[in-house]
Tab-separated table of C-alpha atoms and ligand atoms in Angstrom:
chain	number	residue	atom	x	y	z
A	28	MET	CA	-11.877	51.017	-35.262
A	29	LYS	CA	-8.659	52.388	-36.755
A	30	THR	CA	-6.547	54.978	-34.931
A	31	LEU	CA	-3.611	56.800	-36.450
A	32	ILE	CA	-0.918	58.028	-34.082
A	33	ARG	CA	0.560	60.769	-36.136
A	34	GLY	CA	3.748	62.808	-36.256
A	35	GLY	CA	5.660	61.274	-33.362
A	36	THR	CA	9.053	59.698	-32.852
A	37	VAL	CA	8.837	55.972	-32.202
A	38	LEU	CA	11.085	55.094	-29.270
A	39	THR	CA	11.739	51.434	-28.592
A	40	ALA	CA	14.345	49.494	-26.631
A	41	THR	CA	16.598	49.527	-29.690
A	42	ASP	CA	15.525	52.263	-32.116
A	43	THR	CA	14.452	55.882	-32.382
A	44	TYR	CA	12.795	56.982	-35.638
A	45	VAL	CA	10.096	59.297	-36.930
A	46	ALA	CA	6.988	57.372	-38.013
A	47	ASP	CA	3.220	57.218	-37.828
A	48	VAL	CA	1.616	54.189	-36.195
A	49	LEU	CA	-1.701	52.787	-37.388
A	50	VAL	CA	-3.758	50.789	-34.923
A	51	ASP	CA	-6.432	48.453	-36.251
A	52	GLY	CA	-8.683	47.101	-33.519
A	53	GLU	CA	-6.481	45.936	-30.665
A	54	SER	CA	-3.149	45.723	-32.465
A	55	ILE	CA	-0.615	47.707	-34.409
A	56	SER	CA	-1.169	47.141	-38.118
A	57	THR	CA	1.247	49.516	-39.898
A	58	ILE	CA	4.262	51.641	-39.026
A	59	GLY	CA	5.491	54.066	-41.649
A	60	ALA	CA	6.216	57.580	-42.757
A	61	HIS	CA	3.297	59.908	-43.554
A	62	LEU	CA	0.493	57.340	-43.333
A	63	ASN	CA	-2.750	58.534	-44.866
A	64	PRO	CA	-5.042	59.913	-42.109
A	65	GLU	CA	-8.103	59.195	-44.235
A	66	GLN	CA	-7.762	55.484	-43.613
A	67	ALA	CA	-8.267	56.060	-39.847
A	68	ASP	CA	-11.451	56.683	-37.833
A	69	LYS	CA	-9.492	58.784	-35.385
A	70	VAL	CA	-6.172	60.651	-35.379
A	71	VAL	CA	-4.120	61.030	-32.219
A	72	ASP	CA	-1.547	63.810	-32.267
A	73	ALA	CA	1.993	62.778	-31.348
A	74	ALA	CA	3.870	65.783	-32.765
A	75	GLY	CA	6.864	66.663	-30.610
A	76	ALA	CA	6.425	63.504	-28.563
A	77	TYR	CA	7.748	59.964	-28.355
A	78	VAL	CA	5.559	56.973	-29.174
A	79	ILE	CA	6.558	54.249	-26.720
A	80	PRO	CA	5.186	50.852	-25.745
A	81	GLY	CA	2.987	51.166	-22.660
A	82	GLY	CA	4.711	50.678	-19.338
A	83	ILE	CA	4.572	47.244	-17.715
A	84	ASP	CA	4.767	47.167	-13.922
A	85	VAL	CA	5.509	43.600	-12.856
A	86	HIS	CA	5.322	44.175	-9.099
A	87	THR	CA	2.117	45.470	-7.525
A	88	HIS	CA	-0.070	44.680	-4.520
A	89	LEU	CA	-3.652	45.815	-5.026
A	90	ASP	CA	-6.482	44.977	-2.636
A	91	MET	CA	-4.048	43.029	-0.491
A	92	PRO	CA	-4.574	42.229	3.192
A	93	PHE	CA	-1.203	42.875	4.846
A	94	GLY	CA	0.201	44.048	8.172
A	95	GLY	CA	-3.193	43.849	9.901
A	96	THR	CA	-4.990	45.982	7.313
A	97	THR	CA	-5.725	46.087	3.561
A	98	THR	CA	-3.981	48.207	0.933
A	99	ALA	CA	-5.614	51.544	0.161
A	100	ASP	CA	-5.721	50.904	-3.589
A	101	ASP	CA	-7.898	48.242	-5.090
A	102	PHE	CA	-7.862	47.136	-8.724
A	103	ALA	CA	-10.018	50.094	-9.800
A	104	SER	CA	-8.146	52.982	-8.190
A	105	GLY	CA	-4.665	51.503	-8.621
A	106	THR	CA	-5.158	50.879	-12.310
A	107	ARG	CA	-6.582	54.343	-13.014
A	108	GLY	CA	-3.325	55.614	-11.542
A	109	ALA	CA	-1.405	53.178	-13.726
A	110	ALA	CA	-3.194	54.390	-16.864
A	111	ILE	CA	-2.670	58.096	-16.332
A	112	GLY	CA	0.985	57.454	-15.552
A	113	GLY	CA	1.529	55.491	-18.782
A	114	THR	CA	1.447	51.944	-17.437
A	115	THR	CA	-0.793	49.784	-19.607
A	116	SER	CA	-0.170	46.364	-18.034
A	117	PHE	CA	0.798	45.139	-14.610
A	118	VAL	CA	1.417	41.881	-12.811
A	119	ASP	CA	-0.082	41.694	-9.321
A	120	PHE	CA	0.709	39.171	-6.616
A	121	ALA	CA	-2.112	36.738	-5.911
A	122	ILE	CA	-1.614	35.057	-2.536
A	123	GLN	CA	-2.210	31.467	-1.544
A	124	GLY	CA	-3.511	32.030	2.010
A	125	ARG	CA	-2.286	29.547	4.601
A	126	GLY	CA	-4.445	26.420	4.463
A	127	GLN	CA	-5.662	27.284	0.968
A	128	THR	CA	-4.910	25.536	-2.300
A	129	LEU	CA	-3.024	27.439	-4.981
A	130	GLN	CA	-6.223	27.536	-7.019
A	131	GLN	CA	-8.172	29.143	-4.172
A	132	GLY	CA	-5.550	31.878	-3.934
A	133	LEU	CA	-5.707	32.491	-7.659
A	134	ASP	CA	-9.528	32.459	-7.768
A	135	THR	CA	-9.639	35.044	-4.967
A	136	TRP	CA	-7.415	37.404	-6.976
A	137	HIS	CA	-9.397	36.883	-10.172
A	138	LYS	CA	-12.540	37.938	-8.267
A	139	LYS	CA	-10.826	41.050	-6.923
A	140	ALA	CA	-9.649	42.158	-10.387
A	141	ASP	CA	-12.380	40.982	-12.736
A	142	GLY	CA	-14.204	43.903	-14.394
A	143	LYS	CA	-12.361	46.544	-12.350
A	144	CYS	CA	-9.132	47.176	-14.202
A	145	ALA	CA	-8.382	50.192	-16.369
A	146	VAL	CA	-5.349	48.465	-17.916
A	147	ASP	CA	-4.356	44.887	-18.704
A	148	TYR	CA	-3.321	42.644	-15.840
A	149	ALA	CA	-1.696	39.342	-15.018
A	150	PHE	CA	-0.775	37.525	-11.821
A	151	HIS	CA	2.182	35.979	-10.101
A	152	LEU	CA	1.277	33.561	-7.308
A	153	ILE	CA	2.757	33.881	-3.822
A	154	MET	CA	3.163	30.406	-2.339
A	155	THR	CA	2.918	30.314	1.427
A	156	GLU	CA	2.767	26.528	1.843
A	157	VAL	CA	4.752	23.988	-0.086
A	158	ASN	CA	3.482	20.399	0.154
A	159	ASP	CA	3.042	17.520	-2.294
A	160	GLN	CA	-0.389	18.653	-3.458
A	161	ASN	CA	0.676	22.273	-3.959
A	162	LEU	CA	3.806	21.206	-5.818
A	163	LYS	CA	1.624	19.125	-8.123
A	164	ASP	CA	-0.877	21.959	-8.585
A	165	MET	CA	1.811	24.366	-9.770
A	166	SER	CA	1.500	22.996	-13.293
A	167	SER	CA	-2.219	23.779	-13.477
A	168	VAL	CA	-1.429	27.342	-12.342
A	169	VAL	CA	1.145	27.652	-15.130
A	170	ASP	CA	-1.411	26.265	-17.617
A	171	GLN	CA	-3.700	29.151	-16.621
A	172	GLY	CA	-1.069	31.695	-17.642
A	173	VAL	CA	0.318	32.385	-14.182
A	174	THR	CA	3.872	31.359	-14.891
A	175	SER	CA	5.760	32.872	-11.953
A	176	PHE	CA	5.716	32.105	-8.246
A	177	LYS	CA	7.012	34.325	-5.459
A	178	LEU	CA	8.508	32.959	-2.276
A	179	PHE	CA	9.802	34.887	0.697
A	180	THR	CA	12.829	34.494	2.942
A	181	ALA	CA	11.306	37.383	4.959
A	182	TYR	CA	8.229	37.910	7.157
A	183	PRO	CA	8.506	34.774	9.388
A	184	GLY	CA	5.098	33.371	10.351
A	185	VAL	CA	3.340	35.381	7.648
A	186	LEU	CA	4.714	34.851	4.151
A	187	MET	CA	8.121	33.252	4.760
A	188	SER	CA	8.996	29.786	3.470
A	189	ASP	CA	11.982	27.790	4.700
A	190	ASP	CA	14.825	26.718	2.417
A	191	PRO	CA	13.558	23.131	1.844
A	192	SER	CA	10.170	24.477	0.771
A	193	ILE	CA	11.703	27.075	-1.516
A	194	PHE	CA	14.088	24.526	-3.028
A	195	GLN	CA	11.255	22.098	-3.792
A	196	ALA	CA	9.112	24.848	-5.355
A	197	MET	CA	12.099	25.932	-7.425
A	198	ARG	CA	12.701	22.405	-8.752
A	199	ARG	CA	9.057	22.007	-9.672
A	200	ALA	CA	8.907	25.422	-11.370
A	201	GLY	CA	12.008	24.477	-13.361
A	202	GLU	CA	10.294	21.284	-14.593
A	203	ILE	CA	7.128	23.051	-15.756
A	204	GLY	CA	8.483	26.211	-17.376
A	205	GLY	CA	7.874	28.539	-14.450
A	206	LEU	CA	9.946	31.338	-12.951
A	207	ILE	CA	10.663	31.846	-9.263
A	208	GLY	CA	10.572	35.333	-7.762
A	209	ILE	CA	12.280	35.814	-4.433
A	210	HIS	CA	11.888	38.443	-1.733
A	211	ALA	CA	15.414	38.169	-0.368
A	212	GLU	CA	15.803	39.341	3.206
A	213	ASN	CA	16.855	37.168	6.140
A	214	GLY	CA	13.594	37.414	8.094
A	215	PRO	CA	14.598	35.411	11.205
A	216	ALA	CA	17.781	37.462	11.774
A	217	ILE	CA	15.850	40.692	11.173
A	218	ASP	CA	13.279	39.615	13.765
A	219	VAL	CA	16.040	39.374	16.398
A	220	LEU	CA	17.207	42.908	15.615
A	221	VAL	CA	13.630	44.222	15.651
A	222	ARG	CA	12.851	42.653	19.045
A	223	GLU	CA	16.037	44.105	20.538
A	224	ALA	CA	15.373	47.574	19.115
A	225	ILE	CA	11.812	47.665	20.422
A	226	ALA	CA	13.035	46.494	23.853
A	227	ARG	CA	15.463	49.453	23.877
A	228	GLY	CA	12.561	51.831	23.154
A	229	GLU	CA	13.701	52.507	19.582
A	230	THR	CA	10.259	52.855	18.055
A	231	ALA	CA	10.600	55.586	15.387
A	232	PRO	CA	10.173	54.700	11.676
A	233	LYS	CA	13.934	55.016	10.990
A	234	TYR	CA	14.575	51.872	13.054
A	235	HIS	CA	12.745	49.896	10.385
A	236	ALA	CA	15.754	50.523	8.130
A	237	ILE	CA	18.352	50.135	10.875
A	238	THR	CA	17.037	46.677	11.831
A	239	ARG	CA	17.088	45.421	8.222
A	240	PRO	CA	20.749	45.936	7.237
A	241	SER	CA	21.799	45.432	3.633
A	242	ALA	CA	24.012	42.447	4.573
A	243	LEU	CA	20.760	40.642	5.380
A	244	GLU	CA	19.602	41.245	1.814
A	245	GLY	CA	22.923	40.231	0.245
A	246	GLU	CA	23.083	36.933	2.145
A	247	PRO	CA	19.713	35.452	1.066
A	248	THR	CA	20.215	36.806	-2.458
A	249	HIS	CA	23.325	34.631	-2.651
A	250	ARG	CA	21.620	31.652	-0.990
A	251	MET	CA	18.586	31.783	-3.277
A	252	ILE	CA	20.739	32.046	-6.399
A	253	VAL	CA	22.658	28.925	-5.307
A	254	LEU	CA	19.419	27.012	-4.681
A	255	ALA	CA	17.966	28.122	-8.016
A	256	GLN	CA	21.058	26.941	-9.866
A	257	LEU	CA	20.806	23.516	-8.249
A	258	ALA	CA	17.077	23.446	-8.975
A	259	LYS	CA	17.646	24.433	-12.622
A	260	VAL	CA	15.144	27.279	-12.595
A	261	PRO	CA	15.432	30.915	-13.630
A	262	VAL	CA	15.250	33.138	-10.567
A	263	TYR	CA	14.097	36.755	-10.392
A	264	ILE	CA	15.124	38.806	-7.376
A	265	VAL	CA	12.350	41.293	-6.651
A	266	HIS	CA	12.858	44.817	-5.284
A	267	LEU	CA	16.656	44.735	-5.041
A	268	THR	CA	17.941	47.732	-3.085
A	269	CYS	CA	21.660	47.586	-2.384
A	270	GLN	CA	25.196	46.940	-3.552
A	271	GLU	CA	25.562	43.687	-1.566
A	272	ALA	CA	22.599	42.085	-3.332
A	273	LEU	CA	23.515	43.518	-6.730
A	274	ASP	CA	27.062	42.138	-6.445
A	275	GLU	CA	25.586	38.655	-5.957
A	276	VAL	CA	23.350	39.030	-9.012
A	277	THR	CA	26.212	40.424	-11.110
A	278	ALA	CA	28.557	37.588	-10.119
A	279	ALA	CA	25.920	34.974	-10.924
A	280	ARG	CA	25.115	36.523	-14.299
A	281	ASP	CA	28.834	36.714	-15.097
A	282	ARG	CA	28.906	32.949	-14.526
A	283	GLY	CA	26.076	32.608	-17.029
A	284	TYR	CA	23.332	31.803	-14.527
A	285	LYS	CA	19.738	32.640	-15.442
A	286	VAL	CA	19.318	35.277	-12.770
A	287	TYR	CA	17.192	38.392	-13.204
A	288	ALA	CA	16.602	41.284	-10.849
A	289	GLU	CA	14.432	44.351	-10.546
A	290	THR	CA	14.805	47.509	-8.557
A	291	CYS	CA	12.152	50.131	-7.838
A	292	PRO	CA	12.088	53.928	-8.325
A	293	GLN	CA	12.069	54.523	-4.562
A	294	TYR	CA	15.438	52.775	-4.191
A	295	VAL	CA	17.182	55.039	-6.707
A	296	VAL	CA	15.689	58.358	-5.581
A	297	CYS	CA	14.786	57.944	-1.887
A	298	SER	CA	17.045	56.949	0.987
A	299	THR	CA	17.492	56.618	4.730
A	300	ASP	CA	17.263	60.430	4.795
A	301	ASP	CA	13.551	60.028	3.979
A	302	ILE	CA	12.736	57.323	6.503
A	303	GLY	CA	14.696	59.389	9.036
A	304	LYS	CA	12.497	62.486	8.602
A	305	PRO	CA	11.273	64.008	11.880
A	306	GLY	CA	8.151	62.877	13.683
A	307	PHE	CA	6.140	60.193	11.935
A	308	GLU	CA	6.866	61.479	8.396
A	309	GLY	CA	9.364	58.643	7.863
A	310	ALA	CA	6.490	56.115	8.025
A	311	LYS	CA	5.633	57.068	4.432
A	312	TYR	CA	8.886	55.384	3.399
A	313	VAL	CA	8.502	52.183	5.423
A	314	CYS	CA	8.699	49.288	3.010
A	315	SER	CA	10.731	46.098	2.819
A	316	PRO	CA	13.531	45.845	1.914
A	317	PRO	CA	13.937	49.275	3.472
A	318	MET	CA	15.319	52.587	2.319
A	319	ARG	CA	19.097	52.377	1.994
A	320	ASP	CA	21.938	54.844	2.256
A	321	LYS	CA	22.306	57.028	-0.848
A	322	SER	CA	25.691	55.456	-1.538
A	323	ASN	CA	23.758	52.557	-3.110
A	324	TRP	CA	22.228	54.725	-5.835
A	325	PRO	CA	25.221	54.767	-8.217
A	326	HIS	CA	25.475	50.984	-7.965
A	327	LEU	CA	21.807	50.550	-8.865
A	328	TRP	CA	22.074	52.954	-11.793
A	329	ARG	CA	25.144	51.078	-12.989
A	330	GLY	CA	23.159	47.841	-12.773
A	331	LEU	CA	20.314	49.385	-14.749
A	332	ARG	CA	22.707	50.537	-17.464
A	333	SER	CA	24.700	47.313	-17.681
A	334	ASN	CA	21.692	44.951	-17.639
A	335	ASP	CA	22.632	43.370	-14.311
A	336	LEU	CA	19.266	44.880	-13.372
A	337	GLN	CA	16.765	44.320	-16.161
A	338	VAL	CA	13.558	45.762	-14.763
A	339	VAL	CA	12.161	48.688	-12.794
A	340	ALA	CA	8.857	47.871	-11.078
A	341	THR	CA	7.104	49.768	-8.309
A	342	ASP	CA	6.199	47.274	-5.558
A	343	HIS	CA	3.132	49.519	-5.301
A	344	CYS	CA	1.618	48.663	-1.911
A	345	SER	CA	-0.263	51.710	-0.644
A	346	PHE	CA	-1.484	52.501	2.844
A	347	ASN	CA	-3.084	55.734	4.015
A	348	MET	CA	-1.482	57.635	6.869
A	349	ALA	CA	-4.204	56.471	9.275
A	350	GLN	CA	-3.135	52.914	8.468
A	351	LYS	CA	0.544	53.752	8.825
A	352	GLU	CA	-0.325	55.199	12.258
A	353	MET	CA	-0.895	51.678	13.544
A	354	GLY	CA	2.866	51.950	13.967
A	355	LEU	CA	2.898	55.023	16.223
A	356	VAL	CA	3.499	52.524	19.047
A	357	GLY	CA	6.481	51.007	17.238
A	358	PHE	CA	7.931	50.877	13.725
A	359	ASN	CA	7.304	47.123	13.547
A	360	LYS	CA	3.546	47.780	13.446
A	361	ILE	CA	3.706	50.147	10.451
A	362	PRO	CA	2.219	48.344	7.435
A	363	ASN	CA	5.064	47.820	4.972
A	364	GLY	CA	4.661	49.341	1.560
A	365	MET	CA	4.754	52.494	-0.568
A	366	PRO	CA	2.564	53.807	-3.385
A	367	GLY	CA	4.004	54.460	-6.840
A	368	ILE	CA	2.179	52.727	-9.716
A	369	GLU	CA	1.214	56.160	-11.142
A	370	ASN	CA	4.678	57.690	-11.025
A	371	ARG	CA	7.145	55.034	-12.196
A	372	LEU	CA	7.623	56.507	-15.663
A	373	HIS	CA	7.675	60.102	-14.360
A	374	VAL	CA	10.422	59.312	-11.852
A	375	MET	CA	12.524	57.066	-14.075
A	376	TRP	CA	12.465	59.520	-16.969
A	377	GLU	CA	13.333	62.518	-14.802
A	378	HIS	CA	15.972	60.891	-12.638
A	379	GLY	CA	17.170	58.381	-15.213
A	380	VAL	CA	16.970	59.962	-18.663
A	381	VAL	CA	16.988	63.702	-17.902
A	382	LYS	CA	19.847	63.307	-15.413
A	383	GLY	CA	21.820	61.205	-17.915
A	384	GLU	CA	21.873	57.918	-15.963
A	385	ILE	CA	20.153	55.905	-18.718
A	386	SER	CA	19.338	56.489	-22.382
A	387	PRO	CA	15.744	56.985	-23.593
A	388	ASN	CA	15.904	53.527	-25.238
A	389	ARG	CA	17.069	51.917	-22.022
A	390	PHE	CA	14.160	53.624	-20.221
A	391	VAL	CA	11.774	51.817	-22.592
A	392	GLU	CA	13.657	48.552	-22.172
A	393	ILE	CA	13.584	48.445	-18.355
A	394	CYS	CA	10.058	49.848	-17.980
A	395	SER	CA	8.343	47.837	-20.731
A	396	THR	CA	10.268	45.571	-23.100
A	397	ASN	CA	12.254	43.519	-20.571
A	398	PRO	CA	9.304	43.037	-18.190
A	399	ALA	CA	7.256	41.720	-21.139
A	400	SER	CA	9.900	39.300	-22.321
A	401	ILE	CA	10.993	38.011	-18.894
A	402	PHE	CA	7.385	37.407	-17.842
A	403	GLY	CA	6.089	35.881	-21.064
A	404	MET	CA	3.852	38.706	-22.317
A	405	GLU	CA	4.597	38.104	-25.973
A	406	LYS	CA	2.308	40.697	-27.506
A	407	LYS	CA	3.369	43.494	-25.208
A	408	GLY	CA	6.363	45.760	-24.627
A	409	ARG	CA	6.989	46.548	-28.308
A	410	ILE	CA	6.006	48.993	-31.017
A	411	ALA	CA	5.826	46.468	-33.836
A	412	VAL	CA	3.324	45.241	-36.381
A	413	GLY	CA	1.117	42.613	-34.738
A	414	ALA	CA	1.896	43.707	-31.176
A	415	ASP	CA	-0.901	44.809	-28.854
A	416	ALA	CA	-1.618	48.508	-29.352
A	417	ASP	CA	-0.584	49.430	-25.798
A	418	ILE	CA	0.886	52.789	-26.656
A	419	VAL	CA	1.901	55.893	-24.753
A	420	VAL	CA	2.397	59.226	-26.470
A	421	TRP	CA	5.121	60.338	-24.104
A	422	ASP	CA	5.601	64.088	-24.160
A	423	PRO	CA	9.094	65.098	-23.033
A	424	ASN	CA	7.882	68.670	-22.546
A	425	ARG	CA	4.636	68.015	-20.684
A	426	LYS	CA	5.554	69.176	-17.174
A	427	HIS	CA	3.805	67.610	-14.233
A	428	THR	CA	3.866	68.136	-10.479
A	429	ILE	CA	3.420	64.922	-8.530
A	430	SER	CA	0.975	65.335	-5.662
A	431	ALA	CA	-1.509	63.349	-3.590
A	432	LYS	CA	-3.938	66.242	-4.213
A	433	THR	CA	-4.160	65.368	-7.899
A	434	HIS	CA	-3.089	61.744	-8.326
A	435	LEU	CA	-5.669	59.095	-9.187
A	436	MET	CA	-4.379	56.534	-6.731
A	437	ASN	CA	-6.547	56.161	-3.643
A	438	VAL	CA	-3.848	56.988	-1.126
A	439	ASP	CA	-3.500	60.187	0.861
A	440	TYR	CA	0.196	60.817	0.397
A	441	SER	CA	2.888	60.652	-2.244
A	442	ALA	CA	6.486	59.738	-1.555
A	443	TYR	CA	7.310	62.286	-4.256
A	444	GLU	CA	5.016	65.108	-3.081
A	445	GLY	CA	5.640	68.353	-4.948
A	446	TRP	CA	8.296	66.902	-7.245
A	447	GLN	CA	8.312	68.550	-10.671
A	448	VAL	CA	8.911	66.300	-13.655
A	449	SER	CA	9.472	67.484	-17.197
A	450	ALA	CA	7.728	64.630	-19.064
A	451	SER	CA	4.405	62.819	-18.809
A	452	PRO	CA	1.878	60.952	-20.972
A	453	ARG	CA	-0.161	63.001	-23.442
A	454	HIS	CA	-2.251	60.056	-24.672
A	455	VAL	CA	-2.463	56.405	-23.646
A	456	LEU	CA	-4.004	53.472	-25.519
A	457	VAL	CA	-4.711	50.039	-24.083
A	458	ARG	CA	-5.134	47.457	-26.858
A	459	GLY	CA	-6.244	50.227	-29.185
A	460	LYS	CA	-8.700	51.914	-26.828
A	461	GLN	CA	-7.740	55.431	-25.774
A	462	VAL	CA	-7.822	55.642	-21.968
A	463	VAL	CA	-5.920	58.910	-21.546
A	464	ALA	CA	-6.532	61.906	-23.828
A	465	ASP	CA	-4.579	65.143	-23.416
A	466	GLY	CA	-3.477	64.044	-19.971
A	467	LYS	CA	-7.022	63.249	-18.747
A	468	TYR	CA	-8.240	59.792	-17.839
A	469	VAL	CA	-11.099	58.883	-20.212
A	470	GLY	CA	-11.218	55.112	-19.730
A	471	GLN	CA	-13.424	52.936	-17.623
A	472	ALA	CA	-13.267	49.995	-15.266
A	473	GLY	CA	-13.141	46.824	-17.319
A	474	ASP	CA	-11.016	48.221	-20.160
A	475	GLY	CA	-8.218	46.027	-18.828
A	476	GLN	CA	-8.270	42.300	-19.501
A	477	PHE	CA	-6.466	39.347	-17.945
A	478	VAL	CA	-3.284	38.414	-19.812
A	479	LYS	CA	-2.437	34.733	-19.941
A	480	ARG	CA	1.352	34.666	-19.850
A	481	GLY	CA	3.585	32.207	-21.620
A	482	ARG	CA	6.092	29.807	-20.071
A	483	VAL	CA	9.564	31.206	-19.485
B	525	URP	O1	7.042	46.656	1.899
B	525	URP	C1	6.645	45.977	0.960
B	525	URP	N1	7.466	45.717	-0.013
B	525	URP	N2	5.384	45.531	0.951
B	525	URP	C2	4.823	44.667	0.003
B	525	URP	C3	5.134	43.239	0.213
B	525	URP	C4	6.486	42.859	-0.369
B	525	URP	O2	7.332	42.408	0.361
B	525	URP	O3	6.703	42.994	-1.562
B	526	ZN	ZN1	8.559	41.532	-1.291
B	527	ZN	ZN1	6.033	43.496	-3.145
């Protein structure tokens, strides 16, 4: 099957030029001016639109048991949302449950995703126990194309690992060509603040943010960067939210350390004003690290422009309001997480490109090209001959109103309810198969395949 994407402007991380793109099977075969439509079985209209590499969201939690419940989106609903929003690949976090081997954790996530995904998928592996056997097994995980491991300095007793465990996992990952992702918050100190707040009767959602101050993100960011340097492993700080943490990343990168960091749309457009909304409304914005004061936004945008932040991912972790209401008794019982896999490109274009914070090319770089290269997805994140035909016809004039009433995610609220955006996907292809046509989802479960990632 040959598909011609005709009349658009190719927009990549580095270039902007008018060209047609011919897709042959699953990959891009030709890029050129005025390609002959007769050689194609199908023509997709890109006139007036950009032709960009499909979005890659490297931080999602689908079908994940967490906070005493399970996320609202599974691999079917979450990935339909991804597709319609222009994300054609994602990397979800498989979890090694306590007492399980790494392989058992990975097998569980393969079963959850297999045959369900609308777009391509890969996994990171969350390590919850570091012992000799698990350290040894890390290389077999990497051999299976799962080349990044996430460890937590937060959530004591649930997902947190101590420094010796993290340091050993880092050293091993460094030996075998793996990458370490870190959730950097000082969980034990936060727990003290949470206990004290609850004892004072401070139960509203806003106390979630108050008890997780940004200094307690900056401190472990520094500590983890130091450990990673000693361990000789590249480190990737996930969901960075604030100036304190960004300053640590910037300083380390200025010293030439292999340190990467991502932020998320919610941290550049939402704030403590949202988590502080009256009643229980703020629960919609309970995630960790928490909403920060707006004064952090310019720092994060600077980081995104200057490449101190290389990636925007969503940390999509959706819970319905009935699940959030487990925390009516106290903010510490609200399941942590926010939805967003469907709206990452909408929000970053509108608040990044339209508002002049980042260029259109930088938008492509942080939403697609950098995620692909940092996480070893060689055939993705590019409009180039031989690359996977993961392509979005991104229409800068296709207005869209974000709403839980119309989104494809299986969650009953949107953090961006009623927001108008000026651009959205017209068509989306995943490895050559059209899954969105004229803004409508036309794909099916199983269109997405597992992506074996390369070593870093
Ligand atoms: O609140 C969040 N971020 N929930 C998902 C788990 C994590 O820490 O990434
Ligand atoms: Zn995290
Ligand atoms: Zn997460």
